[in-house]
CSV table of C-alpha atoms and ligand atoms in Angstrom, one decimal:
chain,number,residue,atom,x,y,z
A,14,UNK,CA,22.4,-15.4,-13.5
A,15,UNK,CA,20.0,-13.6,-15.9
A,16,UNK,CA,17.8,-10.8,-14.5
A,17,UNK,CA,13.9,-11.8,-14.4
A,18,UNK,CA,11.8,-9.7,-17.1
A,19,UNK,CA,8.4,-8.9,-16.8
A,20,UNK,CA,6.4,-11.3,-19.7
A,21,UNK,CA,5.0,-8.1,-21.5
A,22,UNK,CA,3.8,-4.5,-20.7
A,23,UNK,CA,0.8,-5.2,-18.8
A,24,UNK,CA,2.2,-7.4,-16.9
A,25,UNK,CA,4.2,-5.0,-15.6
A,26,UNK,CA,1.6,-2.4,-15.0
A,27,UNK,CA,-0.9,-4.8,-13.3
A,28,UNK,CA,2.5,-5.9,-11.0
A,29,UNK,CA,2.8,-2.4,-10.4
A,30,UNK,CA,-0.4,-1.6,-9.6
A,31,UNK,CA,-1.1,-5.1,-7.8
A,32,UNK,CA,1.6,-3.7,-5.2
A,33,UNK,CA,-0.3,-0.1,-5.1
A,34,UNK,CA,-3.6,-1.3,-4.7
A,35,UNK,CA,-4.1,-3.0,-1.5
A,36,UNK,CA,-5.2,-3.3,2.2
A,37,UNK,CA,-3.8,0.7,1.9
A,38,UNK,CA,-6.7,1.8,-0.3
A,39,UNK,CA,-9.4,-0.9,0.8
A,40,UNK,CA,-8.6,-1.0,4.7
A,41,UNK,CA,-7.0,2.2,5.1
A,42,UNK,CA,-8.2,4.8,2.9
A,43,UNK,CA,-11.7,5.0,4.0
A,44,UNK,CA,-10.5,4.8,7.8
A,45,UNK,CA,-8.1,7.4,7.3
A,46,UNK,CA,-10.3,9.2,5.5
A,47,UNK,CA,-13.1,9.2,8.1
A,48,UNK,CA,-11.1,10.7,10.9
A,49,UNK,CA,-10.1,13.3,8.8
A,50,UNK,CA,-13.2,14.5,8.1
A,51,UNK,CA,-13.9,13.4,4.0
A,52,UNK,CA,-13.8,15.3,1.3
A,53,UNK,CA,-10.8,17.6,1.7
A,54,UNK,CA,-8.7,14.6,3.0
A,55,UNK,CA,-9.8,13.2,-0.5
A,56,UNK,CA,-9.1,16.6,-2.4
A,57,UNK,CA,-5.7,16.6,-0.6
A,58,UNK,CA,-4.7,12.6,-1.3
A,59,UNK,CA,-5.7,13.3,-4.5
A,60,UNK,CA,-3.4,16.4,-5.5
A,61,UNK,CA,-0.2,14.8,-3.3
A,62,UNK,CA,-0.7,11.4,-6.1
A,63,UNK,CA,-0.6,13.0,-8.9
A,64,UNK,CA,2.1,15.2,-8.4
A,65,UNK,CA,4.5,14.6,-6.2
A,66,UNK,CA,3.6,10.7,-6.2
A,67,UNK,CA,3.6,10.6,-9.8
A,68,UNK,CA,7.2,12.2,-10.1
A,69,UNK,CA,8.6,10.1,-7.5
A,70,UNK,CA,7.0,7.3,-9.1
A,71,UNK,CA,8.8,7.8,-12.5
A,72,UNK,CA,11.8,8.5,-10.7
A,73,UNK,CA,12.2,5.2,-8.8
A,74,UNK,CA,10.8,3.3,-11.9
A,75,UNK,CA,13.4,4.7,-14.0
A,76,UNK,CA,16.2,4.6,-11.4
A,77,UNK,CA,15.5,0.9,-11.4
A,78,UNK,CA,15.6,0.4,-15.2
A,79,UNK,CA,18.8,2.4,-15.6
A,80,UNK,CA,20.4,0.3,-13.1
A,81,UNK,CA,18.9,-3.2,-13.8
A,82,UNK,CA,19.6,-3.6,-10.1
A,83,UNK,CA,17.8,-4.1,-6.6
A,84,UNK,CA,16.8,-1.3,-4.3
A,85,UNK,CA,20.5,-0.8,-2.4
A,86,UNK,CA,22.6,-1.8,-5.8
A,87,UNK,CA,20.9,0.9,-7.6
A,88,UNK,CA,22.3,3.9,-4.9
A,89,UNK,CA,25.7,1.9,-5.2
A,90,UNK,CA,26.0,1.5,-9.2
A,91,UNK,CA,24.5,5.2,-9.9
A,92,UNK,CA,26.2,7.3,-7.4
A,93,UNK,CA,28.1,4.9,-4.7
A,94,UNK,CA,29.3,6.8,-1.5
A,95,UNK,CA,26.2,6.8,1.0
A,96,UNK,CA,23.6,6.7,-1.1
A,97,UNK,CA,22.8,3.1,-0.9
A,98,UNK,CA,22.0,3.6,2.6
A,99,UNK,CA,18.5,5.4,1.2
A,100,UNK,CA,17.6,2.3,-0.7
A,101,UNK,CA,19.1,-0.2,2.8
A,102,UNK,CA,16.2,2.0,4.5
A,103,UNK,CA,13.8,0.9,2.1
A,104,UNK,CA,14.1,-2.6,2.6
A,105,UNK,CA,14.3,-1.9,6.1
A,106,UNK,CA,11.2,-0.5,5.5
A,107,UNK,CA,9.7,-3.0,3.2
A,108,UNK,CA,10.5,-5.9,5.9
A,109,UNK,CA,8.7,-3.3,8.9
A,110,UNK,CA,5.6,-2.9,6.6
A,111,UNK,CA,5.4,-6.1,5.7
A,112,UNK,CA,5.6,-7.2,9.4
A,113,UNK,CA,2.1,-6.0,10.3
A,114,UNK,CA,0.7,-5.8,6.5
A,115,UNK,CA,1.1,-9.5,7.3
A,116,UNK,CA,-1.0,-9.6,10.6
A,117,UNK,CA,-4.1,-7.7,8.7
A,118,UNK,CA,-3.6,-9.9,5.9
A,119,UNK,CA,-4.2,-12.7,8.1
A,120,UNK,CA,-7.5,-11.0,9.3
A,121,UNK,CA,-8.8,-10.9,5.9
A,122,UNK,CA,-8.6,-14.9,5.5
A,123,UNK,CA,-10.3,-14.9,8.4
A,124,UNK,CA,-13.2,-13.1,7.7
A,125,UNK,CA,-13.5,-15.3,4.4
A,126,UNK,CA,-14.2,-18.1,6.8
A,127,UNK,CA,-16.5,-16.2,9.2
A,128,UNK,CA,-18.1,-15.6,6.0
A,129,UNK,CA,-18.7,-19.1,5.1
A,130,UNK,CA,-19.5,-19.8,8.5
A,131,UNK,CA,-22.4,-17.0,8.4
A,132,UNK,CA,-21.9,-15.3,11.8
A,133,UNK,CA,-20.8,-11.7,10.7
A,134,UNK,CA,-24.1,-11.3,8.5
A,135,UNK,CA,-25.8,-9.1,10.4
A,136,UNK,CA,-26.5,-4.6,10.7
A,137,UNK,CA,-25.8,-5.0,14.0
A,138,UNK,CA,-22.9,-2.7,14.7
A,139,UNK,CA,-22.6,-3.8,18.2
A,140,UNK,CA,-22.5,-7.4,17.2
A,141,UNK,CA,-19.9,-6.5,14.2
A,142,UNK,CA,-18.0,-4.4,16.6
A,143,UNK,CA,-17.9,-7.5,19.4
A,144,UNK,CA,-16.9,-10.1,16.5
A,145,UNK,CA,-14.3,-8.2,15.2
A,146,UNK,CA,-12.3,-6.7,18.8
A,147,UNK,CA,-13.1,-10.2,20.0
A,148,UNK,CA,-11.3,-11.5,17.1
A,149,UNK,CA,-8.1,-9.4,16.6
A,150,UNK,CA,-7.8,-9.3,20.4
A,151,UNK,CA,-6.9,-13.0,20.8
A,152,UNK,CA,-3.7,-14.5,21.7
A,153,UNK,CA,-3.6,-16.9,19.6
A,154,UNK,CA,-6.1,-17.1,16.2
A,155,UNK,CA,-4.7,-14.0,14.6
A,156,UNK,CA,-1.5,-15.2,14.6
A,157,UNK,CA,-2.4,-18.5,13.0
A,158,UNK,CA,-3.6,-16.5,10.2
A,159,UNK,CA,-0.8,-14.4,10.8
A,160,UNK,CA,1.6,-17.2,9.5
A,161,UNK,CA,-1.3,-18.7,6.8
A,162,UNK,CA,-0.8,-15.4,4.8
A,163,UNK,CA,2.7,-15.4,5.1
A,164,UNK,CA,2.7,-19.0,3.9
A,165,UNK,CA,0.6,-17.4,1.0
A,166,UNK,CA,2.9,-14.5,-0.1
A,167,UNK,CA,6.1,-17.0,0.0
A,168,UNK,CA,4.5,-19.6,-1.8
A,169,UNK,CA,3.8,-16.5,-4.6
A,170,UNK,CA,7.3,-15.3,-4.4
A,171,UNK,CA,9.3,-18.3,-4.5
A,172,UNK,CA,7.4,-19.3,-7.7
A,173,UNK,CA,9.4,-16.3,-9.2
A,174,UNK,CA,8.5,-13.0,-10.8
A,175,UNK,CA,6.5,-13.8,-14.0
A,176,UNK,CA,4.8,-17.2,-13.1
A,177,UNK,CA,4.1,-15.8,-9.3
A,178,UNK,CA,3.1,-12.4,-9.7
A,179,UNK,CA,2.5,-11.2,-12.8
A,180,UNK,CA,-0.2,-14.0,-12.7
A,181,UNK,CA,-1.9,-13.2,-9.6
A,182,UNK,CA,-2.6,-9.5,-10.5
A,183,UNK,CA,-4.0,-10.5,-14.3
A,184,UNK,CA,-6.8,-12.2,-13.2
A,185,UNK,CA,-8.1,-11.2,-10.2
A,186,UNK,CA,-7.4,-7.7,-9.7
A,187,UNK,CA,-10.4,-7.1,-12.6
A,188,UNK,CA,-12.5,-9.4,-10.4
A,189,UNK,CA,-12.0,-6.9,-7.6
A,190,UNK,CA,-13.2,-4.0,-9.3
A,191,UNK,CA,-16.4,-5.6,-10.9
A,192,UNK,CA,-17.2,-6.6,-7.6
A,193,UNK,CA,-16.3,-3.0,-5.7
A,194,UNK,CA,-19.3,-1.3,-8.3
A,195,UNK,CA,-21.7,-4.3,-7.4
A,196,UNK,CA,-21.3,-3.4,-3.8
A,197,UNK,CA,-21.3,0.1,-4.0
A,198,UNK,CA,-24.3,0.1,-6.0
A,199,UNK,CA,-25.6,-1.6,-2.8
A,200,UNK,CA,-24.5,0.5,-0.5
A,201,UNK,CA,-25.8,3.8,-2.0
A,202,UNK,CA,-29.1,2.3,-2.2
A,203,UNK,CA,-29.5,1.6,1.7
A,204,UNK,CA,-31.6,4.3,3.0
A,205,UNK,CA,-29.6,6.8,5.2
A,206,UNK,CA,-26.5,6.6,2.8
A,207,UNK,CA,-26.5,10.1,1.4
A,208,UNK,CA,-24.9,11.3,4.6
A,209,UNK,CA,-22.2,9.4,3.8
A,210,UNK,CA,-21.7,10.5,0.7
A,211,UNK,CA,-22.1,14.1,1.4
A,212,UNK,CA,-19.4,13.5,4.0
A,213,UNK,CA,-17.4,11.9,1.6
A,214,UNK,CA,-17.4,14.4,-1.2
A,215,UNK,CA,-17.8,17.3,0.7
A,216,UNK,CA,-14.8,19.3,1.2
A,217,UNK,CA,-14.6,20.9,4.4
A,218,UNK,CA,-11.8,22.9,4.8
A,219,UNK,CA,-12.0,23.7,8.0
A,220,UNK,CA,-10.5,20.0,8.3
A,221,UNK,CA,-7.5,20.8,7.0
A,222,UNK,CA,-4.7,20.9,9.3
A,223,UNK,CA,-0.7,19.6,9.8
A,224,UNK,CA,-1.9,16.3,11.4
A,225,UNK,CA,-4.2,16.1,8.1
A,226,UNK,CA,-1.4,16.7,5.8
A,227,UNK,CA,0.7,13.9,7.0
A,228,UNK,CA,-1.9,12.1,7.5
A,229,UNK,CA,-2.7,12.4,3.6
A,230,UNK,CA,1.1,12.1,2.2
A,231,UNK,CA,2.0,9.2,4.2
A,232,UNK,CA,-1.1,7.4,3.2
A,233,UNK,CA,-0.6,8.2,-0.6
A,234,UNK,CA,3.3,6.8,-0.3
A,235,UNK,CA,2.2,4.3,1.5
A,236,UNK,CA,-1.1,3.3,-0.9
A,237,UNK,CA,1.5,3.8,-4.1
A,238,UNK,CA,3.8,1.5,-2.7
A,239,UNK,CA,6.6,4.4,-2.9
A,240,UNK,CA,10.1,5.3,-0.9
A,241,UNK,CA,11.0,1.7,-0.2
A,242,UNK,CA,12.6,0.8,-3.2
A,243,UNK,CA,9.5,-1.3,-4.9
A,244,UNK,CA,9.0,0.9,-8.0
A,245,UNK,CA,12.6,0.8,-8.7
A,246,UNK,CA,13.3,-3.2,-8.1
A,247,UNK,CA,9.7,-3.5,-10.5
A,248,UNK,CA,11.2,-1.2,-12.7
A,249,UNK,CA,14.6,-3.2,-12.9
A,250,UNK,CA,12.5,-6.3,-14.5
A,251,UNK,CA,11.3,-3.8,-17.3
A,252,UNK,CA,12.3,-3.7,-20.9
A,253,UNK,CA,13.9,-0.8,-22.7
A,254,UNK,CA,11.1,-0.1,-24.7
A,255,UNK,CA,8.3,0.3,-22.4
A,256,UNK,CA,7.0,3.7,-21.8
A,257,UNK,CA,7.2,4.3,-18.2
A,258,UNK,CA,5.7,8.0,-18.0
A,259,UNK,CA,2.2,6.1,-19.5
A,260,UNK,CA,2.5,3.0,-16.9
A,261,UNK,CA,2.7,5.2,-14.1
A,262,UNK,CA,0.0,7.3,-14.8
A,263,UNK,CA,-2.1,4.1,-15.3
A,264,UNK,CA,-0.6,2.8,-12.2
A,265,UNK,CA,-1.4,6.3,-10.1
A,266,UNK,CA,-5.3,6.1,-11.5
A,267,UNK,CA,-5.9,3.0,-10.9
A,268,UNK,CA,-4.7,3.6,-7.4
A,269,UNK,CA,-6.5,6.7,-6.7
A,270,UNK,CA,-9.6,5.2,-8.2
A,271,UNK,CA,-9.5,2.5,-5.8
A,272,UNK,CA,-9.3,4.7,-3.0
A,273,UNK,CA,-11.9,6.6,-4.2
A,274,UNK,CA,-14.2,3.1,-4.6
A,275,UNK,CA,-13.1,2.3,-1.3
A,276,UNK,CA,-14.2,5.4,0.2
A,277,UNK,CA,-17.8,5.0,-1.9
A,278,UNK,CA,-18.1,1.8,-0.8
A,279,UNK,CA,-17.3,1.8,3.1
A,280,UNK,CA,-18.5,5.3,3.9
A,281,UNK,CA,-21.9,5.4,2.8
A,282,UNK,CA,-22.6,2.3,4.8
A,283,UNK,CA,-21.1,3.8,8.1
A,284,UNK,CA,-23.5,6.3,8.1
A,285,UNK,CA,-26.5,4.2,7.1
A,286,UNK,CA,-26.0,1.6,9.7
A,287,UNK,CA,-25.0,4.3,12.4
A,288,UNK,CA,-21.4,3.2,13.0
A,289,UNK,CA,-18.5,5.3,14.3
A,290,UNK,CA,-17.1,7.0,11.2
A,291,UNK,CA,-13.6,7.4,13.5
A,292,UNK,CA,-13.8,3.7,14.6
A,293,UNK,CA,-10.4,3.2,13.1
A,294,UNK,CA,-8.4,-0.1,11.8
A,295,UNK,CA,-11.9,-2.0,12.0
A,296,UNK,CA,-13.9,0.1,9.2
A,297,UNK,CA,-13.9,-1.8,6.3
A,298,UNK,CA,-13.9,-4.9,8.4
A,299,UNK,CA,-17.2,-4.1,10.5
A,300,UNK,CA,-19.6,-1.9,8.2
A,301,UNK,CA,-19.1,-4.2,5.0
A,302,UNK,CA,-20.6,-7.4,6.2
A,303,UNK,CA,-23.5,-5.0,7.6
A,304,UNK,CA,-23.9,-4.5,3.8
A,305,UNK,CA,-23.9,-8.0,3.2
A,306,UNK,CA,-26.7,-8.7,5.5
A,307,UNK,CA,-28.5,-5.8,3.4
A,308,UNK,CA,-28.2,-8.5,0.0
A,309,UNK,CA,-29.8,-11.2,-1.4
A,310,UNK,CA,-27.3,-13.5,-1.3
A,311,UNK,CA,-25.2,-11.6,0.8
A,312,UNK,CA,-23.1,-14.7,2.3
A,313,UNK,CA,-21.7,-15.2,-1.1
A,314,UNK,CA,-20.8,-11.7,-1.7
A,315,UNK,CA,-19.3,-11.7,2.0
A,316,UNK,CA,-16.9,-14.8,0.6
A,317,UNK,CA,-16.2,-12.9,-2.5
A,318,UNK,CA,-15.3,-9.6,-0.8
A,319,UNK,CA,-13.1,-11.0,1.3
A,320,UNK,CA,-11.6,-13.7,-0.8
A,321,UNK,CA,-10.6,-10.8,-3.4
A,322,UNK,CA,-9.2,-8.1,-0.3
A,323,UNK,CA,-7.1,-11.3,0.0
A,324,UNK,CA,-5.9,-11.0,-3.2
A,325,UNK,CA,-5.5,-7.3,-3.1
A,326,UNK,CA,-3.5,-7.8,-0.1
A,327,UNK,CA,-1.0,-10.3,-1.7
A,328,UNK,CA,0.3,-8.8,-4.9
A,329,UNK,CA,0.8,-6.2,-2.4
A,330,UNK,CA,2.8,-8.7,0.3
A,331,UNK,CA,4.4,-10.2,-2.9
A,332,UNK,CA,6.3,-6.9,-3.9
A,333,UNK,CA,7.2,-6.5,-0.1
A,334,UNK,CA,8.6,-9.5,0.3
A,335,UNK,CA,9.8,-9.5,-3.1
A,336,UNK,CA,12.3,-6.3,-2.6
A,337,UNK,CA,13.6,-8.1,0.5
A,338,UNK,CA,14.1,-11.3,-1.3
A,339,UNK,CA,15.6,-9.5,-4.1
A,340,UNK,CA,18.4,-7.3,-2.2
A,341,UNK,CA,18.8,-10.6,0.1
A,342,UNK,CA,19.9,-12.3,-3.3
A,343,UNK,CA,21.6,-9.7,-5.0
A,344,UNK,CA,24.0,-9.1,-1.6
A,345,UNK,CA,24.2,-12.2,-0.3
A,346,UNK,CA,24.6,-14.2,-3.5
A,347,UNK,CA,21.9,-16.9,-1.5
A,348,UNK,CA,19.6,-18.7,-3.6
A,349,UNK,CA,15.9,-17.7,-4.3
A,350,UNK,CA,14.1,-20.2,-2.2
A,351,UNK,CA,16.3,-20.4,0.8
A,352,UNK,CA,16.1,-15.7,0.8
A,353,UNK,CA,12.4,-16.1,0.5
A,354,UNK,CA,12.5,-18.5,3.5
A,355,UNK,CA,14.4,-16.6,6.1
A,356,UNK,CA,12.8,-13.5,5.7
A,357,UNK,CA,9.2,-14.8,6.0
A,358,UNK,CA,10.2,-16.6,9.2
A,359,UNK,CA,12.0,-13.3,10.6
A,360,UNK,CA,9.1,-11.4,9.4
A,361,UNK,CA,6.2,-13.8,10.8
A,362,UNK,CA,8.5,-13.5,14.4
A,363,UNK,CA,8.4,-9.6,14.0
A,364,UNK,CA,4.5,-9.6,13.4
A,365,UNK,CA,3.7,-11.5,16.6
A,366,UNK,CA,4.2,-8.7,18.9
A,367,UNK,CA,2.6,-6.3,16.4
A,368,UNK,CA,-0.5,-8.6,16.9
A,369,UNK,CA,-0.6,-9.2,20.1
A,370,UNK,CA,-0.3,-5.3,21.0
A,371,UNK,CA,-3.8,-5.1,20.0
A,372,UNK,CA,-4.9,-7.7,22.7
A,373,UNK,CA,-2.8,-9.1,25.6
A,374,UNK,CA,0.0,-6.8,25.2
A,375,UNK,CA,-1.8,-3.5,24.6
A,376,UNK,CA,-0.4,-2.0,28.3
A,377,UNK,CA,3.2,-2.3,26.4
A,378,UNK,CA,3.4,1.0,24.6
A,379,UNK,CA,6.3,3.0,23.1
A,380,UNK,CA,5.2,7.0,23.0
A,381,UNK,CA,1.9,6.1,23.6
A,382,UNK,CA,1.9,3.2,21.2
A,383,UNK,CA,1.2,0.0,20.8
A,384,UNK,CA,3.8,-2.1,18.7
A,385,UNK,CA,1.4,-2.3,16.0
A,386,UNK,CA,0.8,1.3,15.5
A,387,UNK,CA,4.1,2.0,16.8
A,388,UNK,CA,5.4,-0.2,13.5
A,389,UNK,CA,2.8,1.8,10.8
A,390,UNK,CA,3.9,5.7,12.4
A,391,UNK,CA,7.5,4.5,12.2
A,392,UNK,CA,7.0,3.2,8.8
A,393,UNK,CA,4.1,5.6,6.7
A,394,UNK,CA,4.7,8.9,9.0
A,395,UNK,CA,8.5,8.8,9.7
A,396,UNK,CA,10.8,6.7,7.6
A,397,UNK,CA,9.2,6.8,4.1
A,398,UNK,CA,8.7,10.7,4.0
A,399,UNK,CA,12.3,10.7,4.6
A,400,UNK,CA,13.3,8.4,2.2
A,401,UNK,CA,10.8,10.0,-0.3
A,402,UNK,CA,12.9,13.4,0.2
A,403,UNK,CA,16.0,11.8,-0.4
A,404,UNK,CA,14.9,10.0,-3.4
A,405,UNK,CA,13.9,13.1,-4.8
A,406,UNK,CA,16.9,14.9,-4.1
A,407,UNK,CA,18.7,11.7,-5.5
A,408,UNK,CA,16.8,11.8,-8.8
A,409,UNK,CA,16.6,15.4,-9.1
A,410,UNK,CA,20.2,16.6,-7.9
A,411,UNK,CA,22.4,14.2,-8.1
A,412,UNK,CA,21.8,11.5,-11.0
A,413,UNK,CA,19.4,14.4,-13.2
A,414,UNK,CA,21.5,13.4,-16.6
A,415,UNK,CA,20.7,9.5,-16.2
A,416,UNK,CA,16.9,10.0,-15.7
A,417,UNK,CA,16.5,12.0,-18.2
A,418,UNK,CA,18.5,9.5,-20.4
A,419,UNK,CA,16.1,6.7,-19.4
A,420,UNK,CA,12.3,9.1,-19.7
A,421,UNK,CA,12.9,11.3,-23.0
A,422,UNK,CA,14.7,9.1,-25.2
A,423,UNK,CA,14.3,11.3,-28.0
A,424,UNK,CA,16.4,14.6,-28.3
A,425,UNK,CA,14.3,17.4,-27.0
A,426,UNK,CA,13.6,17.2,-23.2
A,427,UNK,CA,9.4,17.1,-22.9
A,428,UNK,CA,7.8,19.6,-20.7
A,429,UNK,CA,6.7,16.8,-18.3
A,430,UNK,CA,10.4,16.3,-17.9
A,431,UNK,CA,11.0,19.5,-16.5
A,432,UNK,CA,8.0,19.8,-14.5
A,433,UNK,CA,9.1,16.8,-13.3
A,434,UNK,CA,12.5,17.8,-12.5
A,435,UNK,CA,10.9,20.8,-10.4
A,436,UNK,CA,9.1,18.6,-8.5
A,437,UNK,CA,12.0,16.9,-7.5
A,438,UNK,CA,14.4,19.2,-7.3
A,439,UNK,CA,11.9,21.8,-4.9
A,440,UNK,CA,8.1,20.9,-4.3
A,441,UNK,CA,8.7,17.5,-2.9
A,442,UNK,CA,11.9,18.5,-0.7
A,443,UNK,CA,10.2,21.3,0.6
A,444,UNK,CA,7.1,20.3,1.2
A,445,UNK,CA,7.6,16.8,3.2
A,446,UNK,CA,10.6,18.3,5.0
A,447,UNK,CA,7.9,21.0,6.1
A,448,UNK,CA,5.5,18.4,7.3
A,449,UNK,CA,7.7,15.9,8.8
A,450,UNK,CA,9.3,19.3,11.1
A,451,UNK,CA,5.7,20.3,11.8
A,452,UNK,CA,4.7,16.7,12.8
A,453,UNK,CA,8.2,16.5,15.4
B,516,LIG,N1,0.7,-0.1,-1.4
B,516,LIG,C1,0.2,-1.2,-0.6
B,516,LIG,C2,-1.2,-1.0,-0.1
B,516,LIG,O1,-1.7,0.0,-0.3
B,516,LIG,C3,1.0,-1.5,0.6
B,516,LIG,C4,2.5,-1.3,0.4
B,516,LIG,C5,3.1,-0.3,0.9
B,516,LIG,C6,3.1,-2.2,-0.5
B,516,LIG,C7,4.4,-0.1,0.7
B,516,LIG,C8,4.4,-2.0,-0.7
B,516,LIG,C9,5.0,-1.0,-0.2
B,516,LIG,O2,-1.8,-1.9,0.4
């Protein structure tokens, strides 16, 4: 069977960056963000993206193309032995993330309807705050919408890489942007929202701690969709020609810009309206419909907001899934359809208890934590740092000569090469082996 191909270029980029941008940069960036105290957290993301993300970024999108394989083929046809165990760990991880990414996903389709129905449009935090516990802390609604966006992301996948995906992100991830400057204009207007934006900008580096660091690396990994074998199965649909140094730059901006629009967006707002900067997972979820109240026509831009987080949140699902799907096939030799199925229905069974630790089952913890926050520290603090270190040692150390193949084709190695190189051969070894022995 022939390998899918991306249609063309952007394609490819907007795939890419369809995966990146997501509930991670609109739901958690500005939460994460908050309780870290603004503006250095920012700084910090910042620098972590475009270094060591960037050259991890290349790395897995090259590691795919030179391979034209899957996430656990690529180990086995580059190196063998036990390598393909890093890229089996990214699936693994993959089908965690996707387990809860799932569950908020869900949340998301229900807000569009609480948006139609006209309930949330109010400034009334306590109201907002009410609606939305009230909401994620019942048995049964959050799973319905728990297996609606499920339904959703296999529907996308099953309909294959160019028609399903590359579709999705062409049209509306534009839309999202146009409408992120429409509400932040808003939102910088309210009176009171300076505060926010001082916060925001603000470095203080006071702030800046171990906790902070992690906190910062495993949200840009987790924001650029990295470690799990994404970039490289993306990166295996790509044609020899494309430049991959350029797409992942415009990947990495538009990522980081998103973030940064997030942040502009949601923070301002807390601080106008008097909300709890450190109220966690419900951030985005409570303060922006406070905006809404703020608008003429605020129900529609409500709908729209929502609608569009949606669609952030399933070209992001879609690549989940999509590296699941994809090693399910390429192992397995199962069909397309019947791969997608299975690992929906495993994953909607895995996101039950995930949901449900947030209401009925929130006296069931592990370490102190529920499933559902048991499931993202597992995922973003523990097992992508490691599979980010040994991707880098794997691209730097052990297949060097093939990556450099695939990025200079030419015959003089470029400087970005080497600096590249460096950062995978030291800076990124060192540093998130530092954190992760700081953060045990
Ligand atoms: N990057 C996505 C987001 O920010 C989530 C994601 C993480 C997707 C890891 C794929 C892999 O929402």
């Amino acid at each position: 069977m022939a390998r899918s191909q991306w249609g063309s270029r952007l394609g490819f980029i907007l795939a890419a960056t369809g995966s990146a941008i997501g509930l991670g940069a609109i739901w958690k960036f500005p939460y994460v963000a908050a309780t870290n105290g603004g503006g250095a957290f920012l700084l910090i993301y910042f620098l972590i993206c475009l270094t060591v993300g960037l050259a991890l970024m290349l790395g897995e999108m090259a590691l795919g193309r030179a391979a034209g394989n899957s996430a656990v083929g690529t180990f086995r046809d580059l190196r063998g032995g036990r390598w393909p165990l890093v890229g089996f760990v990214g699936v693994l991880v993959c089908f965690l993330v996707y387990s809860f990414y799932s569950v908020v996903g869900g949340w998301t389709i229900a807000y569009i309807g609480k948006s139609f129905g006209g309930e949330i449009l109010t400034s009334d935090a306590k109201v907002l705050g009410d609606i939305f516990n009230g909401f994620i802390t019942d048995p049964a609604l959050p799973l319905l919408y728990h297996g609606l966006f499920a339904g959703l992301t296999l529907a996308v996948v099953i309909g294959g890489v160019q028609k399903g995906i590359e579709n999705l992100s062409k049209f509306l991830m534009p839309a999202l942007f146009v409408l992120m400057l429409v509400l932040i204009a808003r939102a910088l207007t309210l009176p009171g929202a300076m505060e926010g934006l001082l916060y925001f900008l603000t470095p203080d580096f006071s702030k800046v701690s171990g906790s902070m660091l992690v906190d910062a690396m495993g949200l840009a990994f987790f924001s650029l969709s990295l470690g799990m074998g994404i970039m490289i199965t993306y990166g295996s649909y790509v044609d020899k020609e494309a430049n991959l140094l350029s797409s992942s730059l415009w990947v990495i901006a538009l990522t980081v810009l998103t973030c940064f629009l997030a942040g502009l967006m949601v923070l301002p707002a807390v601080f106008a309206f008097g909300f709890d900067p450190s109220a966690g997972p419900g951030l985005t979820f409570i303060t922006m419909p406070a905006v809404f109240a703020q608008m003429v026509g605020g129900q529609l831009f409500a709908v729209l907001f929502f609608f569009l987080l949606l669609v952030a949140a399933l070209t992001s699902s879609v690549s989940l899934l999509e590296v699941v799907v994809s090693f399910v096939i390429d192992e397995f030799k199962v069909g397309r359809k019947a791969a997608a199925l299975g690992v929906s229905l495993l994953v909607f069974l895995l996101g039950i208890p995930a949901s449900l630790s947030l209401g009925i089952w929130s006296e069931y913890t592990v370490f102190g934590l529920g499933f559902f926050d048991l499931l993202d520290f597992l995922t973003s603090k523990l097992l992508m740092p490691v599979g980010e270190v040994l991707l880098a040692i794997f691209v730097g150390w052990k297949v060097w000569p093939v990556i450099e193949a695939e990025l200079s084709a030419g015959a003089r190695v470029p400087a970005w090469l080497r600096a590249m190189r460096g950062f995978c051969r030291y800076v990124a070894p060192a540093l998130i082996a530092g954190i992760l022995v700081h953060n045990l």
